[in-house]
Short mmCIF file of C-alpha atoms and ligand atoms in Angstrom, two decimals:
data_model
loop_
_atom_site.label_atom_id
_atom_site.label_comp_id
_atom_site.label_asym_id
_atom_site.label_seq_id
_atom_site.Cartn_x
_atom_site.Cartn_y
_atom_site.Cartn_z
CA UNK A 1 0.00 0.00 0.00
CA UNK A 2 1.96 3.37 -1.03
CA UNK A 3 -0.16 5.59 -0.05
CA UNK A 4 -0.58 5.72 3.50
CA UNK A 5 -3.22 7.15 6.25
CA UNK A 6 -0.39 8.96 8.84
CA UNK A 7 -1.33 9.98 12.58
CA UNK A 8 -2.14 13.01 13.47
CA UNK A 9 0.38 15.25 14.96
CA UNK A 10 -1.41 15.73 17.94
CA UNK A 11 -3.94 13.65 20.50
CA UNK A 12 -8.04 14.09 19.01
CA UNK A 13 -8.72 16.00 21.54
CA UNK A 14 -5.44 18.44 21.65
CA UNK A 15 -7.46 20.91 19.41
CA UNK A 16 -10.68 21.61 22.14
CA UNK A 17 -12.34 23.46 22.69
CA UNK A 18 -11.77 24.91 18.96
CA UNK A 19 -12.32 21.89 17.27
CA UNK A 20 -13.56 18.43 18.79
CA UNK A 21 -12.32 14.66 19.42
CA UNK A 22 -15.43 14.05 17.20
CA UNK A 23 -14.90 16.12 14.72
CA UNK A 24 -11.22 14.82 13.88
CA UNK A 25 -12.56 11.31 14.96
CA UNK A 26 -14.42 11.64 11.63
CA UNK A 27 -12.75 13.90 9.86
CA UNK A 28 -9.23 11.72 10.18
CA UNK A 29 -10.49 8.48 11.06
CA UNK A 30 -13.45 8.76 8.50
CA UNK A 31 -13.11 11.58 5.34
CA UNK A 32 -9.19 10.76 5.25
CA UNK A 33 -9.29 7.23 5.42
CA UNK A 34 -11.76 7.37 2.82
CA UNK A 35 -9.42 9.35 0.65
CA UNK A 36 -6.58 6.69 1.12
CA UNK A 37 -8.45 3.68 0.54
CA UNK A 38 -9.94 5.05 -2.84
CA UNK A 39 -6.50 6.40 -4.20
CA UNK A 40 -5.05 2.96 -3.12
CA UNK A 41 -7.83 0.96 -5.21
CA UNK A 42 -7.44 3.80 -8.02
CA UNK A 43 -3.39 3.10 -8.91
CA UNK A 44 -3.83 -1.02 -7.79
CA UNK A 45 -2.60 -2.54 -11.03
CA UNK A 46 -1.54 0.88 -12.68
CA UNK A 47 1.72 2.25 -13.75
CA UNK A 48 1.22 4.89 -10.48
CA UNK A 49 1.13 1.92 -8.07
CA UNK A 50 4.59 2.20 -6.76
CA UNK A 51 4.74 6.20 -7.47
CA UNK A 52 4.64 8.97 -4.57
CA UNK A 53 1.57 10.77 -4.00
CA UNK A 54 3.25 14.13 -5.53
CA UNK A 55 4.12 12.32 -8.72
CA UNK A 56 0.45 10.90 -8.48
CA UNK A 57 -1.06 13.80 -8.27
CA UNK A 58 1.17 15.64 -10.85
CA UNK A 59 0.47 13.25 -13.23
CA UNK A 60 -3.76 12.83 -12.89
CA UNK A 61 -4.05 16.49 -12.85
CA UNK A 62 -6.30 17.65 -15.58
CA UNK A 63 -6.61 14.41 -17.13
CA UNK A 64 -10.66 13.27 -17.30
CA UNK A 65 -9.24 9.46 -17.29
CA UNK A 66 -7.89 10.14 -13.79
CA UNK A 67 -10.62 12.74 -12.25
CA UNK A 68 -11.19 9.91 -9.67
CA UNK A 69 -7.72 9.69 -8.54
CA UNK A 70 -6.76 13.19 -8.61
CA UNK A 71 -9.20 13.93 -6.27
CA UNK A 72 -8.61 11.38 -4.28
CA UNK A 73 -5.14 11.80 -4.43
CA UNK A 74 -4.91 15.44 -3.87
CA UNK A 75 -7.21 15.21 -0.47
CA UNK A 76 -5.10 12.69 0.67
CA UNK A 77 -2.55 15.41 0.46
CA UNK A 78 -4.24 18.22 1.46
CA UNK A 79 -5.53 17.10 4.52
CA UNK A 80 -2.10 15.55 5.66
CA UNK A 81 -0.86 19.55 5.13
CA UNK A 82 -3.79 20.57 7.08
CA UNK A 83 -3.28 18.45 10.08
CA UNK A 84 0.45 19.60 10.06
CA UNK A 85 -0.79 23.62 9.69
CA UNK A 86 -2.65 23.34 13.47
CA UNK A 87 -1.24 22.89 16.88
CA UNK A 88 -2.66 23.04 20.50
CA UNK A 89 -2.46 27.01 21.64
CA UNK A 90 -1.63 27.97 18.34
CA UNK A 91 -2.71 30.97 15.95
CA UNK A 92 -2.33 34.69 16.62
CA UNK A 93 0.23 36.80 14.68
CA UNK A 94 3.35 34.75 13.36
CA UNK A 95 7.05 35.35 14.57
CA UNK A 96 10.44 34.66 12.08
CA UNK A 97 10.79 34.93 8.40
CA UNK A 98 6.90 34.22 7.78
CA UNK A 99 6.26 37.47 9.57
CA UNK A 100 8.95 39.46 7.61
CA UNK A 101 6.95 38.06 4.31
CA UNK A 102 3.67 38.85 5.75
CA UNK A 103 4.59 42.12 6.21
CA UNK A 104 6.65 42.85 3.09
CA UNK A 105 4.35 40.90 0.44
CA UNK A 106 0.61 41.04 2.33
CA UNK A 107 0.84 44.98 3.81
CA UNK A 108 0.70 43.40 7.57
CA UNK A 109 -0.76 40.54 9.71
CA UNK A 110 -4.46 42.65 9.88
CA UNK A 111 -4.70 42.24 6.24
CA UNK A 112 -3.35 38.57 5.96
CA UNK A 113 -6.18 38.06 8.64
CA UNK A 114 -8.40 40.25 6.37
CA UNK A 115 -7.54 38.02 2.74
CA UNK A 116 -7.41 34.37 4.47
CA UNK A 117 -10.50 34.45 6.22
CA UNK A 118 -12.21 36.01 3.19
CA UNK A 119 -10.61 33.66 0.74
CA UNK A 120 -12.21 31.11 3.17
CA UNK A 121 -15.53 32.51 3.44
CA UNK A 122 -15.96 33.20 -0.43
CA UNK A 123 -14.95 29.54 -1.20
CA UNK A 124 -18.27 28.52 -2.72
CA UNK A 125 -19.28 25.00 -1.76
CA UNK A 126 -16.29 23.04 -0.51
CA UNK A 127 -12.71 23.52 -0.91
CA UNK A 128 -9.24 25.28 0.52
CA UNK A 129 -8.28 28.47 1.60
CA UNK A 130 -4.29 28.89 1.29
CA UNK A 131 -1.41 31.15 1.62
CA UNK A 132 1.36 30.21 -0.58
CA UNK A 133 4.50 31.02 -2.34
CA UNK A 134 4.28 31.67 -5.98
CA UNK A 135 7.22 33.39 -7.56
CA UNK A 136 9.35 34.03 -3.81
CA UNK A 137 6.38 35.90 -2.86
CA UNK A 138 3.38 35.13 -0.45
CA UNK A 139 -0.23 34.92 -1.70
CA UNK A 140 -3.69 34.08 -0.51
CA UNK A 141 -5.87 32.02 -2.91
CA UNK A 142 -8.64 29.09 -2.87
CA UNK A 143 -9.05 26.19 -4.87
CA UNK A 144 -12.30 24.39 -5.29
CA UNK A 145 -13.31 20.48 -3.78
CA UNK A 146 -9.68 18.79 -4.30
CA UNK A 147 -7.68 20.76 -5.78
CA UNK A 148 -4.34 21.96 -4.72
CA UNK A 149 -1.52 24.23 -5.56
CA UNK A 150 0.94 22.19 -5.81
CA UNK A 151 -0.46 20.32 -8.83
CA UNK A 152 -0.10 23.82 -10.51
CA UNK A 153 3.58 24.03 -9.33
CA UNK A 154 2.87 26.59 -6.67
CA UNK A 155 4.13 25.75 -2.97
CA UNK A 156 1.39 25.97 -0.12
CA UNK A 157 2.35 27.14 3.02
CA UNK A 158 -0.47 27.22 5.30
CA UNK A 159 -3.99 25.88 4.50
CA UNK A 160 -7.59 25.85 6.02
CA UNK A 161 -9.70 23.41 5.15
CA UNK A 162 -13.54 24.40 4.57
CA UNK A 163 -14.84 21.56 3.78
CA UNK A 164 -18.10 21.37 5.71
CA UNK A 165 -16.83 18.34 7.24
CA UNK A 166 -14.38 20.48 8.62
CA UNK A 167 -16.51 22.59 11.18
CA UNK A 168 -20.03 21.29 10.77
CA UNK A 169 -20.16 19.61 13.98
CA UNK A 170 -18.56 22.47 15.98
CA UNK A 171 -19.66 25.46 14.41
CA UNK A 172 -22.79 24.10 11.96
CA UNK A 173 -23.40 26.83 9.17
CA UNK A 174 -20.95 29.30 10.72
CA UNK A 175 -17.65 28.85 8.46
CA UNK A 176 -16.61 32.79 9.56
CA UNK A 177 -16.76 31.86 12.82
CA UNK A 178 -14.45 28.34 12.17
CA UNK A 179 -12.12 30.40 10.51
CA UNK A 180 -11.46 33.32 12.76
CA UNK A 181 -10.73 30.64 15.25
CA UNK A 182 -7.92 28.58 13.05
CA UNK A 183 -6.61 32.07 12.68
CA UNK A 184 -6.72 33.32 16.19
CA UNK A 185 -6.10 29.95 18.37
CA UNK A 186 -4.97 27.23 16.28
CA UNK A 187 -2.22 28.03 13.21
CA UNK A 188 1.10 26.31 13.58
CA UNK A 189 3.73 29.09 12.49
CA UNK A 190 6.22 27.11 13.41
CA UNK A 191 5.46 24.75 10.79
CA UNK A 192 4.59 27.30 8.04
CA UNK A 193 8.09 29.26 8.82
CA UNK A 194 9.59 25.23 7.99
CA UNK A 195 8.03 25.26 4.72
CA UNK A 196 9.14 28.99 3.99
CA UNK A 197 13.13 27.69 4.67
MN1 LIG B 201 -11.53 17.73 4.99
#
């Protein structure tokens, strides 16, 4: 089996009161999973069975013949990078060089607050909200149901997923409210300054 379901970084219920045991109990246990075992059956047999999930999903992107196992693929992905973008007592404005970028490349933390949580909230149906680094320079963008950046060569930094799946449980119809909290209690700088170096 290549493609693998990994732990979370943290206990299921490290995130409370933000977001719940239950909700990662199905969100991990349950929407990832799912996303593993379908790209698994997807590249059984193919010439992508032995491949990395980066090469899979570089090489199903845009092609109809692989829709299935793009998506699949690229959730698999995302929602490792997600896990890794949240910690216990985390969020608030950023220290180090993702600071200096904020402020050089985004006008100031207030207005990468400002763009991610409206990138988030504008997202229609399900999908991403991002910042990322296209061309040494920090943006904030959105991609729609699976899709990711880095199938269009662009490197994500720091995602929020708003998936309903994501919040329904702990927040219902209020995705604004789901978001301002990833930003203001639950970001892992530490881990988006590693992916800046
Ligand atoms: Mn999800």
């Amino acid at each position: 089996m290549p493609i693998t379901l990994p732990d979370l970084p943290y206990p299921k219920e490290a995130l409370e009161p933000h977001i719940s045991a239950r909700t990662l109990e199905f969100h991990h246990g349950k929407h990832h999973k799912a996303y593993v075992d379908n790209a698994n059956k997807l590249i059984e047999g193919t010439d992508l069975a032995n491949a990395d999930l980066e090469t899979i999903i570089k090489k199903s992107v845009g092609d109809p013949a692989k829709a299935g196992l793009f998506n699949n693929a690229a959730q698999v992905w995302n929602h490792t990078f997600y896990w890794n973008c949240m910690k216990p007592n985390g969020g608030g404005p950023p220290t180090g060089a993702v600071l200096q970028k904020i402020n050089s490349d985004l006008g100031g933390y207030g207005k990468f607050v400002e763009e991610f949580k409206n990138a988030g909230v504008t997202q229609f149906g399900s999908g991403w909200a991002w910042l990322v680094l296209k061309d040494g320079k920090l943006q904030i963008t959105k991609t729609g149901n699976a899709d990711t950046p880095l199938a269009h060569g662009v490197k994500p930094v720091l995602v929020a997923d708003v998936w309903e799946h994501a919040y329904y449980l702990d927040y219902q119809n209020r995705r604004p409210d789901y978001l301002a909290t990833f930003i203001d209690k639950l970001i892992n700088w530490d881990f988006v300054n590693s992916c800046l170096a």
